[in-house]
Short mmCIF file of C-alpha atoms in Angstrom, two decimals:
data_model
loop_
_atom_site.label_atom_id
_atom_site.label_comp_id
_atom_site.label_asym_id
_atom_site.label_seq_id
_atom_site.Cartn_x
_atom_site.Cartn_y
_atom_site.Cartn_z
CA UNK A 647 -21.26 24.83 -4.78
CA UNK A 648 -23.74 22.59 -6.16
CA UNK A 649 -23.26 20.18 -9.48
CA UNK A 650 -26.06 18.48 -11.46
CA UNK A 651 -26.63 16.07 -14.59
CA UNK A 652 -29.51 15.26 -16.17
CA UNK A 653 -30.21 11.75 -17.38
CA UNK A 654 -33.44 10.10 -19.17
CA UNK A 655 -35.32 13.64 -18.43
CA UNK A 656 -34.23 13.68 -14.64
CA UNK A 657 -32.21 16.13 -13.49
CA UNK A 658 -30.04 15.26 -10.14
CA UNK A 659 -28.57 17.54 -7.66
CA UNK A 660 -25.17 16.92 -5.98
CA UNK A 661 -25.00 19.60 -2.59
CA UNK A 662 -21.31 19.79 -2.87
CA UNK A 663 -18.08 18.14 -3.87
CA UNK A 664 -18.06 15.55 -1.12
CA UNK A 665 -21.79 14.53 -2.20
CA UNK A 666 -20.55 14.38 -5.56
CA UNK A 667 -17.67 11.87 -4.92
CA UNK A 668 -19.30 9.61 -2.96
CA UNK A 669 -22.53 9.40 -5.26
CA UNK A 670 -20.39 9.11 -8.62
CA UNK A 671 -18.29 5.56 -6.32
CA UNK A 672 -18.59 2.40 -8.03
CA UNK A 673 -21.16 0.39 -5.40
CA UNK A 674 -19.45 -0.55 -1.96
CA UNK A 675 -20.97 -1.85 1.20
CA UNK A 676 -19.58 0.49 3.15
CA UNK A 677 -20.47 3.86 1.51
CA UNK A 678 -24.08 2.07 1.79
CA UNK A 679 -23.27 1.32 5.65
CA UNK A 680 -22.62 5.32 5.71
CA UNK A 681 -26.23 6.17 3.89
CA UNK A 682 -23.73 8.23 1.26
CA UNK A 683 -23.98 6.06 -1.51
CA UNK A 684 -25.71 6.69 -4.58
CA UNK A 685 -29.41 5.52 -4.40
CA UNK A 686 -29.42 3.47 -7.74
CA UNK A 687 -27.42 2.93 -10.80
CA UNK A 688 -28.97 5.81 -12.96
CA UNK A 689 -27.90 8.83 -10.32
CA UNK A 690 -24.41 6.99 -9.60
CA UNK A 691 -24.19 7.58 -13.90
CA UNK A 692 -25.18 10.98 -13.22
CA UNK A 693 -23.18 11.93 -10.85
CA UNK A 694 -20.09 10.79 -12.43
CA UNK A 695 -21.15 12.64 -15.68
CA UNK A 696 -21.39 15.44 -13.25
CA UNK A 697 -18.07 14.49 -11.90
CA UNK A 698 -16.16 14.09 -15.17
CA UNK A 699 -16.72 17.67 -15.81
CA UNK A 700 -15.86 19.56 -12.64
CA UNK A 701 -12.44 21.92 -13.45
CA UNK A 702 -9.14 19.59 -11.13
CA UNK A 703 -8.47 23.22 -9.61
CA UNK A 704 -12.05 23.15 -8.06
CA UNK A 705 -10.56 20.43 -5.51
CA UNK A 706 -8.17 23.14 -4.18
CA UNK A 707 -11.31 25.09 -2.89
CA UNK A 708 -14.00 22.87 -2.72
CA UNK A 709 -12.48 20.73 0.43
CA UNK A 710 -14.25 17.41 1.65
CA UNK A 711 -12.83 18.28 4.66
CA UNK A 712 -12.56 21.94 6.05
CA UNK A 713 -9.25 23.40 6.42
CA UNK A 714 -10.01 24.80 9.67
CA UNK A 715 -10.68 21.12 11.38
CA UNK A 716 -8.77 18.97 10.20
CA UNK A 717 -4.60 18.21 9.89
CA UNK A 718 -4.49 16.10 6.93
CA UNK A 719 -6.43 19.08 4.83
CA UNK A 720 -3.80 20.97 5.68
CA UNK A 721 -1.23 18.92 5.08
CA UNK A 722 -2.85 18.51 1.40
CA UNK A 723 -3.32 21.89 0.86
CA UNK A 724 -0.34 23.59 2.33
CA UNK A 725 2.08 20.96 0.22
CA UNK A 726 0.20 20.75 -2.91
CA UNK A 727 3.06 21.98 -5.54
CA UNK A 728 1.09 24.27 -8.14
CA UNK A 729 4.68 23.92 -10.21
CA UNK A 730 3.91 20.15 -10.79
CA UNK A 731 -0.07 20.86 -11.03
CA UNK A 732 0.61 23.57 -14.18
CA UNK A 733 0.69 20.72 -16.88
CA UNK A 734 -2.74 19.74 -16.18
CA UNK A 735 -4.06 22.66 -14.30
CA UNK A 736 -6.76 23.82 -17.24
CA UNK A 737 -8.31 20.02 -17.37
CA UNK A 738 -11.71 18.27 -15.66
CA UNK A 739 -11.71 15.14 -14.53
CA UNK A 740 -12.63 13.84 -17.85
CA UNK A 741 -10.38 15.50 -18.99
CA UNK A 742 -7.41 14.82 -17.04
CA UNK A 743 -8.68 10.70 -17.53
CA UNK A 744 -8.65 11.14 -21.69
CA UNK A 745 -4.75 12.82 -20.79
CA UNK A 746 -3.60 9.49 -18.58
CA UNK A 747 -4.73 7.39 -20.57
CA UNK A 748 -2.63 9.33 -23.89
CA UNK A 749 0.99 8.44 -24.85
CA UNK A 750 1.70 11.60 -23.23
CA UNK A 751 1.26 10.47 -19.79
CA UNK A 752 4.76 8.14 -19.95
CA UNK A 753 6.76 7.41 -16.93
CA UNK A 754 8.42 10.90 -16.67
CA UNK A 755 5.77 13.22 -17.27
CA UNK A 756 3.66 10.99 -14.27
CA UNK A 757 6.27 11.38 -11.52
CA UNK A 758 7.09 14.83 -12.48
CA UNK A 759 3.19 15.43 -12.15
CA UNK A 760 2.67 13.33 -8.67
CA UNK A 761 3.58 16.46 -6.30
CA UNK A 762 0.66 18.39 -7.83
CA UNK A 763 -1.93 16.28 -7.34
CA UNK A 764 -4.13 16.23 -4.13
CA UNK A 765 -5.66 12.63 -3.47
CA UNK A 766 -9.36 14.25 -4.27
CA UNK A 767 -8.26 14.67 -7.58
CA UNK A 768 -6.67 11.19 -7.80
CA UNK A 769 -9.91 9.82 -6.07
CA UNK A 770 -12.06 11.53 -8.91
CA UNK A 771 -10.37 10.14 -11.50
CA UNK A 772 -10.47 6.44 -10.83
CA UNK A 773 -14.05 6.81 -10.11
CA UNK A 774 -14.71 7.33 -13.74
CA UNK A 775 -12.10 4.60 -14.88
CA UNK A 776 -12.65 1.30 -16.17
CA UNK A 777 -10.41 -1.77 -14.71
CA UNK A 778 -8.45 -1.85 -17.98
CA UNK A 779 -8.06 1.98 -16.95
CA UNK A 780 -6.47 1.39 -13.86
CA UNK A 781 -4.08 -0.98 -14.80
CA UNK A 782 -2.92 0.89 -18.05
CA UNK A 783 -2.19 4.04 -16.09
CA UNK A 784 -0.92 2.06 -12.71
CA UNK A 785 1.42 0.23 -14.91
CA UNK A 786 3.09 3.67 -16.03
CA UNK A 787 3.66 4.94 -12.93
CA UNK A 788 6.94 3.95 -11.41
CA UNK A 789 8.13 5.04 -7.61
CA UNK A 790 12.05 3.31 -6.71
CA UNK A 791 12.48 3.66 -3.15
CA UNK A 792 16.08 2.31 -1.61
CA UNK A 793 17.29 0.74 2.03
CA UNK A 794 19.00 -2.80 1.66
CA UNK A 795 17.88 -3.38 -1.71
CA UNK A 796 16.26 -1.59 -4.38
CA UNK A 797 12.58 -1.92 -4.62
CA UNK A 798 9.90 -0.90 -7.36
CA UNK A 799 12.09 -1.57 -10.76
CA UNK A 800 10.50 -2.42 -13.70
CA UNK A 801 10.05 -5.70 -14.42
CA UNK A 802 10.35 -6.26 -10.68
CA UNK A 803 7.66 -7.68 -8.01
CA UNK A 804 8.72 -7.37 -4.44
CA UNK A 805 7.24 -9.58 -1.75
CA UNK A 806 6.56 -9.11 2.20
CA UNK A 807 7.62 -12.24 3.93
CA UNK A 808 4.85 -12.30 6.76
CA UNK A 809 5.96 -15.23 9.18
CA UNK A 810 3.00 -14.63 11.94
CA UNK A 811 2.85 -16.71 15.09
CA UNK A 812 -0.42 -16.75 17.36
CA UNK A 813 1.93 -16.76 19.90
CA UNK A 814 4.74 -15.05 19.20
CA UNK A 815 7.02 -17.97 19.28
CA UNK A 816 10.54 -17.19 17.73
CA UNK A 817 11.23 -21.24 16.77
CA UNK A 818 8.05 -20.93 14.70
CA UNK A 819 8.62 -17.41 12.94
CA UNK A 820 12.35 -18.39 12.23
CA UNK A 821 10.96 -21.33 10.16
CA UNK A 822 8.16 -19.45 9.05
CA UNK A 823 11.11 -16.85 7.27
CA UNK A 824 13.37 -20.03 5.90
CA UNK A 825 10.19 -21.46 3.97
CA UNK A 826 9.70 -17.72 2.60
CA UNK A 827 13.19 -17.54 1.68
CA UNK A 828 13.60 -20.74 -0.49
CA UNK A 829 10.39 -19.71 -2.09
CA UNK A 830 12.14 -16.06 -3.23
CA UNK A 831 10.01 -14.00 -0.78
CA UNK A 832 11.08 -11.28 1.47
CA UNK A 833 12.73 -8.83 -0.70
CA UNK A 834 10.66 -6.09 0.24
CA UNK A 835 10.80 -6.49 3.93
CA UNK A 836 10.42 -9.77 6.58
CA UNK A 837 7.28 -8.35 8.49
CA UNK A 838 6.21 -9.56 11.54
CA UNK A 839 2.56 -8.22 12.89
CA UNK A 840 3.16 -9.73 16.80
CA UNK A 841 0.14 -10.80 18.46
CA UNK A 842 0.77 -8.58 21.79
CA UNK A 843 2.26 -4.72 21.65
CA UNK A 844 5.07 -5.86 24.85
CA UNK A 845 7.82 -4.08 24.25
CA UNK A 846 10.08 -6.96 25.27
CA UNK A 847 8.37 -9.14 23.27
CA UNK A 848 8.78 -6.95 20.35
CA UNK A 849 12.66 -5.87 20.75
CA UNK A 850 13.15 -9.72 20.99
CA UNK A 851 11.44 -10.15 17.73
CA UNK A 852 13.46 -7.30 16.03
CA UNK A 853 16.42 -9.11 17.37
CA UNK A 854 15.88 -12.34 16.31
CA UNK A 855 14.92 -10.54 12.42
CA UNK A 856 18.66 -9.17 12.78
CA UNK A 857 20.48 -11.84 13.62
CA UNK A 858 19.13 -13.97 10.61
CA UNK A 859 19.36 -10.70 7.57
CA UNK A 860 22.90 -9.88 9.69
CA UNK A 861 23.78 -13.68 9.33
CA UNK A 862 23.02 -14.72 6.04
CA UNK A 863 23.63 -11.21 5.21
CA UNK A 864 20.25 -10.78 3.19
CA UNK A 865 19.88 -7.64 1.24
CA UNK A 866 16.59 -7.24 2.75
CA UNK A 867 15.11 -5.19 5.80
CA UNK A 868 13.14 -6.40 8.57
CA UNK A 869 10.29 -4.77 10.41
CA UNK A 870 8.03 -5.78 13.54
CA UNK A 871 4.73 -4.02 12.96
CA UNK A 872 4.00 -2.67 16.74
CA UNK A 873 2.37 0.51 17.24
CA UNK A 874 5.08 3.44 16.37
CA UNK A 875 5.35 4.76 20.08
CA UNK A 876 6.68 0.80 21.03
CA UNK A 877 9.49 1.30 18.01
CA UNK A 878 9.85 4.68 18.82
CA UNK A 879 10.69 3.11 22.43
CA UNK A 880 12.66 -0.01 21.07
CA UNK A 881 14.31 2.45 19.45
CA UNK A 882 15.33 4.22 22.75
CA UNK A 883 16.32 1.20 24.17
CA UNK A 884 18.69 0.31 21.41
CA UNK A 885 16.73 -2.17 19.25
CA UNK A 886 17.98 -2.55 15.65
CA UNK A 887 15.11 -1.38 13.93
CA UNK A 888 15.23 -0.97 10.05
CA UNK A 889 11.39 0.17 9.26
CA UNK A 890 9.03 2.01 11.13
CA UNK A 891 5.82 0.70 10.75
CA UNK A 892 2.13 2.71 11.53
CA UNK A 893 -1.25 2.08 10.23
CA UNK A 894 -2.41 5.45 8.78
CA UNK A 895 -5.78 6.83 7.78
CA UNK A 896 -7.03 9.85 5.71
CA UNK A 897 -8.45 11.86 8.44
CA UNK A 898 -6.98 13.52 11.59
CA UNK A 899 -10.08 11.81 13.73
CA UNK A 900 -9.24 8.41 12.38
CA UNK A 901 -5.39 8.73 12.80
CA UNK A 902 -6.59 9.84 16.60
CA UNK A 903 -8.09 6.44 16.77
CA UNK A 904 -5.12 4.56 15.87
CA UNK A 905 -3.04 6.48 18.63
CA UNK A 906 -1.20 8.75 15.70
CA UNK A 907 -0.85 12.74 14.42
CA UNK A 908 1.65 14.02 12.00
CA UNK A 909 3.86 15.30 14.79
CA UNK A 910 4.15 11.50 16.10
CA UNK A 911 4.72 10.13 12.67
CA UNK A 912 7.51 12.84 12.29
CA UNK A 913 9.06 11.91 15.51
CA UNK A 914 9.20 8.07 14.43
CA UNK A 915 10.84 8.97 10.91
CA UNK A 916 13.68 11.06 12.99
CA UNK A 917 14.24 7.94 15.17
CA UNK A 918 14.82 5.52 12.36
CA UNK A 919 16.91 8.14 10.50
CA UNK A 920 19.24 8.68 13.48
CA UNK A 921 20.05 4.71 13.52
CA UNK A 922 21.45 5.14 9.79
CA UNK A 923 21.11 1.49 8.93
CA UNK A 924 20.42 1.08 5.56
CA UNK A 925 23.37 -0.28 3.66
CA UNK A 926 23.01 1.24 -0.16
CA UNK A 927 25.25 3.80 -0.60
CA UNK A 928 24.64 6.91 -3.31
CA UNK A 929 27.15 7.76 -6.24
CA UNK A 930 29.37 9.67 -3.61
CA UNK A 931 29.48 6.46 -1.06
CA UNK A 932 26.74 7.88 1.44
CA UNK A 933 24.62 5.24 3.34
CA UNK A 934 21.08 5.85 1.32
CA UNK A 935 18.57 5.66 4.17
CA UNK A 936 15.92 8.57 3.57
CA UNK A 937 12.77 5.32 3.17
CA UNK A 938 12.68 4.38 6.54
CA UNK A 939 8.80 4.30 7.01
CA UNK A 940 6.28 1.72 6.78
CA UNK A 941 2.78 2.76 6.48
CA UNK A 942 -0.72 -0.09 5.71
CA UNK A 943 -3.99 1.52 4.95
CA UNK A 944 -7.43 0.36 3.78
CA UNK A 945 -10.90 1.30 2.28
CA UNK A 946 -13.25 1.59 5.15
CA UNK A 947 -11.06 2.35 8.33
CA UNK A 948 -11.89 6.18 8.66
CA UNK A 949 -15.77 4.74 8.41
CA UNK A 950 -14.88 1.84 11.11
CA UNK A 951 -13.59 4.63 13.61
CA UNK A 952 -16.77 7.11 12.82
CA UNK A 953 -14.45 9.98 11.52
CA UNK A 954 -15.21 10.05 8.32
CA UNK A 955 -16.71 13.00 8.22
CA UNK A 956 -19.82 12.25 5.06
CA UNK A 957 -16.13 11.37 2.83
CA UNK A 958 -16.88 8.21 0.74
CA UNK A 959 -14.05 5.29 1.83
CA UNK A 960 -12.35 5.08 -1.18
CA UNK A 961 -11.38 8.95 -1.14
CA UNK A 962 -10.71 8.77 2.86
CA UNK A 963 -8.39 5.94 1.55
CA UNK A 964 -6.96 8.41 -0.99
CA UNK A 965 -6.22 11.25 1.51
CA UNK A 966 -4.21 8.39 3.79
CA UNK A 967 -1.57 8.62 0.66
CA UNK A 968 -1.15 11.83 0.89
CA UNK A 969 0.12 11.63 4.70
CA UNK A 970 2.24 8.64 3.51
CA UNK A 971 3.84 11.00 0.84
CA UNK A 972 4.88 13.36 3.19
CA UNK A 973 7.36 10.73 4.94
CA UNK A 974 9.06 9.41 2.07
CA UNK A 975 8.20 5.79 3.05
CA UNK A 976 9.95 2.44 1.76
CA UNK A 977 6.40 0.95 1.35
CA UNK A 978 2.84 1.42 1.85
CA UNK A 979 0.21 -1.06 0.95
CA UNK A 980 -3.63 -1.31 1.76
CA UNK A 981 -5.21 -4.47 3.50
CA UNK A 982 -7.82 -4.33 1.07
CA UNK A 983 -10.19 -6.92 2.01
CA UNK A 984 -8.87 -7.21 5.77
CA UNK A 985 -11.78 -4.89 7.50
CA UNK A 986 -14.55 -7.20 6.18
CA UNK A 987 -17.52 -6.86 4.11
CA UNK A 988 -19.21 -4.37 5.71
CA UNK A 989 -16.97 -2.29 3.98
CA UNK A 990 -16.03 -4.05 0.96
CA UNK A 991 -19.20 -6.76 0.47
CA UNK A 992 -17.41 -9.74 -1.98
CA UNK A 993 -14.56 -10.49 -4.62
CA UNK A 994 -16.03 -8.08 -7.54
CA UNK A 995 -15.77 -4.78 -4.98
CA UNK A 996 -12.14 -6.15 -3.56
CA UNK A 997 -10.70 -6.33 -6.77
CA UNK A 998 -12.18 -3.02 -7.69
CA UNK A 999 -11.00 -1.42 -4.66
CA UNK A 1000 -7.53 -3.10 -4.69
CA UNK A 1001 -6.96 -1.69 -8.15
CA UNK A 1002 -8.27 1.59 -7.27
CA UNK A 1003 -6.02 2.08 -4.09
CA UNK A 1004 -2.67 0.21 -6.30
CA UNK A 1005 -3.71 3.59 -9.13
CA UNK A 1006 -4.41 6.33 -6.84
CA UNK A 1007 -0.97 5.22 -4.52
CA UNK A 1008 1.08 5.37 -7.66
CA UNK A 1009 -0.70 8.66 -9.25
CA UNK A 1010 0.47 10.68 -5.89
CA UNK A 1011 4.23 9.04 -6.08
CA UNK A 1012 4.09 5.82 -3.35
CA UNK A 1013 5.49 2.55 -3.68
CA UNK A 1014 2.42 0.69 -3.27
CA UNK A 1015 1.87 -2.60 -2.35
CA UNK A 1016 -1.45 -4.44 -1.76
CA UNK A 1017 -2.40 -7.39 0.58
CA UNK A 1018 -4.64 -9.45 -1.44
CA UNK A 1019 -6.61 -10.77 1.24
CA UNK A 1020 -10.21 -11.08 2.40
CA UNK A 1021 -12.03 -12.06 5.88
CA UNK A 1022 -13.82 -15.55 5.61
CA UNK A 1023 -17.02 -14.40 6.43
CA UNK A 1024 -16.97 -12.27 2.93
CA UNK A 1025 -18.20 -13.25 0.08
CA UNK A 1026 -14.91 -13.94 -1.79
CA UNK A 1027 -12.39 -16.60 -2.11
CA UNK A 1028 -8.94 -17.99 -3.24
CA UNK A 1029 -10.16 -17.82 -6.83
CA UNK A 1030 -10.89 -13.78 -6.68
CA UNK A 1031 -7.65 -13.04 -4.93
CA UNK A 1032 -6.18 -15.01 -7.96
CA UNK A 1033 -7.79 -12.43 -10.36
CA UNK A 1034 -6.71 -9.69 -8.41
CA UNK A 1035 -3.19 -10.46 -7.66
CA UNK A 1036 -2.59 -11.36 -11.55
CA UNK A 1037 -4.08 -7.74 -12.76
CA UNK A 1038 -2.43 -5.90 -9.79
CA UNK A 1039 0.48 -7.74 -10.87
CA UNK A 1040 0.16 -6.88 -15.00
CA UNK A 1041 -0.50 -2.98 -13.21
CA UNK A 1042 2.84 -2.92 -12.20
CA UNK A 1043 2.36 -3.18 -8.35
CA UNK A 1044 5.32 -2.85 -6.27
CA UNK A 1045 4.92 -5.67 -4.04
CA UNK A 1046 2.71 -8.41 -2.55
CA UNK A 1047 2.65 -10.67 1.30
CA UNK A 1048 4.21 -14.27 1.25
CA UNK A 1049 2.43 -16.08 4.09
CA UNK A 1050 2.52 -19.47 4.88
CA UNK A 1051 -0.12 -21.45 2.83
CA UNK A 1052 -1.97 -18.32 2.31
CA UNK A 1053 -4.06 -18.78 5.73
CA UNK A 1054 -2.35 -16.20 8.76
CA UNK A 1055 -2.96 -18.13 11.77
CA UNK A 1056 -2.46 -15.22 13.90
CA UNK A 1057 -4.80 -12.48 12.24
CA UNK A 1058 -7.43 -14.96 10.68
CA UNK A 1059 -7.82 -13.72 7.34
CA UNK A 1060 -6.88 -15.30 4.11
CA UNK A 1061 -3.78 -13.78 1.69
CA UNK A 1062 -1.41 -14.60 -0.88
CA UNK A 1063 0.97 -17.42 -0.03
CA UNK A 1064 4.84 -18.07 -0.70
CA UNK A 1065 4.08 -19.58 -3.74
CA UNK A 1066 1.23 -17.42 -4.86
CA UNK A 1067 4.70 -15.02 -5.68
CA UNK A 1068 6.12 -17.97 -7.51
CA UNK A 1069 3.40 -18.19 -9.77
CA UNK A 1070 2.69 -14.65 -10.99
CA UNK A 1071 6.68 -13.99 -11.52
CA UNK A 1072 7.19 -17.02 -13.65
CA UNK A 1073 3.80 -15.99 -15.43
CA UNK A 1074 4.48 -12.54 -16.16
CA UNK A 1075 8.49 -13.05 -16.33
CA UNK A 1076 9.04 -10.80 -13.07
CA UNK A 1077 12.24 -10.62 -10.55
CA UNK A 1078 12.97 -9.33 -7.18
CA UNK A 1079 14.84 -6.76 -5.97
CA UNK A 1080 18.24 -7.22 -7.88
CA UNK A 1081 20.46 -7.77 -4.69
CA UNK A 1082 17.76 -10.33 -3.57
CA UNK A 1083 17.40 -12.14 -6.82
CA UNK A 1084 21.24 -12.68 -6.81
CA UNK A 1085 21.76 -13.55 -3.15
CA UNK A 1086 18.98 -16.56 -3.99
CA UNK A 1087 21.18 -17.68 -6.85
CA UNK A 1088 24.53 -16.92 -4.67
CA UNK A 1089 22.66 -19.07 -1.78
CA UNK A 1090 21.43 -22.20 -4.12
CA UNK A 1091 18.34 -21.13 -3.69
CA UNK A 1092 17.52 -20.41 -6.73
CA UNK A 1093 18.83 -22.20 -10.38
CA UNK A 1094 21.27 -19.54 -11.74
CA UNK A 1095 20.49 -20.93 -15.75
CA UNK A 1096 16.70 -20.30 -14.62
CA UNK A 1097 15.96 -17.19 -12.85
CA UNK A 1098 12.67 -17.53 -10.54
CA UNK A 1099 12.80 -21.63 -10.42
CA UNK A 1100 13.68 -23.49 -6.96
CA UNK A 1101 17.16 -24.75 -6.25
CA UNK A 1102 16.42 -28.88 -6.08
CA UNK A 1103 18.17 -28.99 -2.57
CA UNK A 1104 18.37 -27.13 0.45
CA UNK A 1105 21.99 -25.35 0.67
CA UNK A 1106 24.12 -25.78 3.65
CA UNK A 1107 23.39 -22.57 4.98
CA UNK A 1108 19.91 -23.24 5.46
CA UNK A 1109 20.38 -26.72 6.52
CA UNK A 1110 22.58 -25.29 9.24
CA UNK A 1111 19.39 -22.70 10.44
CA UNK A 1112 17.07 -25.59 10.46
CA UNK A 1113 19.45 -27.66 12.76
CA UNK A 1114 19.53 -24.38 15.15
CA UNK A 1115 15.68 -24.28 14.53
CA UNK A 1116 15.69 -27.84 15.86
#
């Protein structure tokens, strides 16, 4: 059906739905790219006037995507819980903004809503939200998921510890990890991306991660982000593998292009679910290990792979939550400025997007993380990802990467460093995971009269890994 608004005497014309949400988008470079963007300030106004009063039920029949063509529709529609939906089931989008933003919106009444809401609806919203808006209702929204440690408490920031090597190299990684650790980073998972998908390669990186969490018996999980048919493999060939990690888009076409369907993604959470190695146990002394999954996104990949069917970015980002959701995942975070500017031009649509991905993730129930991170040839720098990982962190966001010196030698992009983690948790008074933040102070890595400052010397267990590294 077609929507309109009239501004300044002019009346504009949105065809349907997906016109609408891609016209009413805050300016990107790569909605422009697609030649869906709106065409100047006044109809982007217009269209999200239009926006803010379309009924949220209308997204249950007014797809983006048909039904018919596409498995991540399906997998919206089919699971969308009309139970959860009821409490704000009579609202528009302005509506449903006003009702976030109220007192009544608190921590329970948001999870309790998150089944019920399809990432269209979540993607209409934020378009109409200011920054302060994102953060207030971000920062309400609370999603615990459990494997070694705890992860997504309040008054908790979680960190990947990203120890890349250009070439792999074990010796270099292993250091990589002991810098992260007397820093306080890792909590959320050590994360290796390896430069090549060999299998042997990989399995010997998973090994390596064991030996050191097994060792120094960190409450922490390790992960080596190959493609999920190599885990599912390592897997088969008896590789300890804690997480299993897949880059994940909001269309069936662009999960095609990264080598994924649902059924695949299924078949990878039964193989980390059979190994049963997460450690918590429940209140009846059961091993907790239901958030097994890994999953990265980012604005502009279904546009990258050409299967974005007309969708604007930021609600193809959207719809990659929702097949997150349906895995129950440990974490998920979006690469936010990794793609480039093509899709995502400088800081001031990075931080935008970043905070719009960390709102929408944490509307539909996901423990979302964010890489802060942008490709030098944008038009960004350190000082931008400063500004966003300080408001992402005031929004409550689960977690954040620890890389050396901020600069990943083996991807070539730019990120938050070890001590970029230090900073914003003595700022805003945050911990880790509880298990982690006491195994730092049980180590010496950490002063026990002064949570989040650095132990003065390096304890003997960690000299003794340095002579090995040596």
């Amino acid at each position: 059906m077609p929507y309109q608004h009239s501004i300044g005497g002019t009346n504009y014309r949105f065809a349907d739905l997906k016109s609408l949400l891609a016209k009413a988008s805050p300016a990107r470079s790569g909605d422009q790219l697609a030649g869906i963007a709106a065409q100047n300030d006044a109809e982007r106004i217009a269209a999200q006037m239009a926006l803010a009063e379309v009924p949220l039920a209308a997204f249950l029949e007014d797809l983006v995507i048909p039904y018919e063509s596409d498995e991540v529709t399906r997998l919206i529609i089919d699971g969308h819980d009309g139970e959860a939906f009821r409490i704000v089931d009579h609202l528009t989008v302005g509506d449903f903004r006003n009702w976030l933003l109220s007192d009544a919106a608190d921590t329970v009444a948001l999870t309790a809503l998150a089944p019920g809401l399809t990432p269209e609806m979540v993607a209409a919203v934020a378009k109409i939200m200011r920054i302060q808006d994102l953060i207030l209702v971000g920062r309400k929204c609370r999603v615990v998921t459990r494997f070694r440690n705890t992860i997504g408490l309040a008054g908790c920031l979680s960190t990947r510890l990203q120890p890349n090597h250009p070439t792999d190299d074990p010796k270099g990684i292993a250091a990589s990890v002991l810098e992260g650790l007397t820093y306080g980073c890792g909590d959320a998972v050590i994360g290796v991306n390896p430069a090549t998908d060999n299998l042997a390669a990989v399995i010997t990186l998973i090994e390596m991660l064991d030996v050191i969490i097994a060792e120094y018996q960190i409450p922490t999980q390790s992960c080596v982000l190959s493609h999920i048919t190599s885990t599912i493999e390592a897997i088969n060939r008896g590789a300890p593998v804690d997480l299993v990690f897949q880059s994940i888009a909001g269309t069936q076409a662009a999960n095609a292009s990264f080598g994924v369907n649902l059924r695949l993604l299924a078949e990878g959470l039964d193989a980390a679910h059979s190994l049963k190695r997460g450690s918590l146990v429940d209140g009846i002394g059961d091993r907790v290990c239901d958030n097994v999954m890994y999953f990265e996104t980012g604005q502009g990949s279904a546009l990258s792979a050409n299967a974005h069917h007309g969708v604007d970015q930021q609600t193809c980002e959207a719809r990659a939550y929702a097949v997150a959701r349906k895995f129950k995942p440990l974490l998920v975070n979006t690469v936010v400025g990794f793609i480039g500017p093509e899709y995502l031009f400088d800081g001031k649509q990075i931080i935008r997007a970043g905070l719009e991905d960390h709102f929408c993730g944490k509307l539909l129930g996901l423990p979302m993380g964010c890489d802060v991170c942008y490709t030098n040839h944008a038009e960004a720098d350190q000082n931008d990802m400063d500004i966003l990982l300080t408001l992402l962190s005031v929004a409550g966001v689960t977690y954040v990467m620890g890389i050396p010196g901020s600069d990943d030698i083996m991807l070539n992009y730019q990120t938050t460093s070890f001590h970029d983690a230090l900073y914003v948790r003595k700022v805003l008074g945050l911990q880790p995971a509880p298990e982690f933040a006491k195994w730092l102070i049980d180590m010496g890595l950490w002063e026990a009269a002064a949570p989040v400052s650095l132990a003065s010397t390096l304890p003997p267990l960690f000299q003794h890994l340095l002579t090995r590294l040596n």
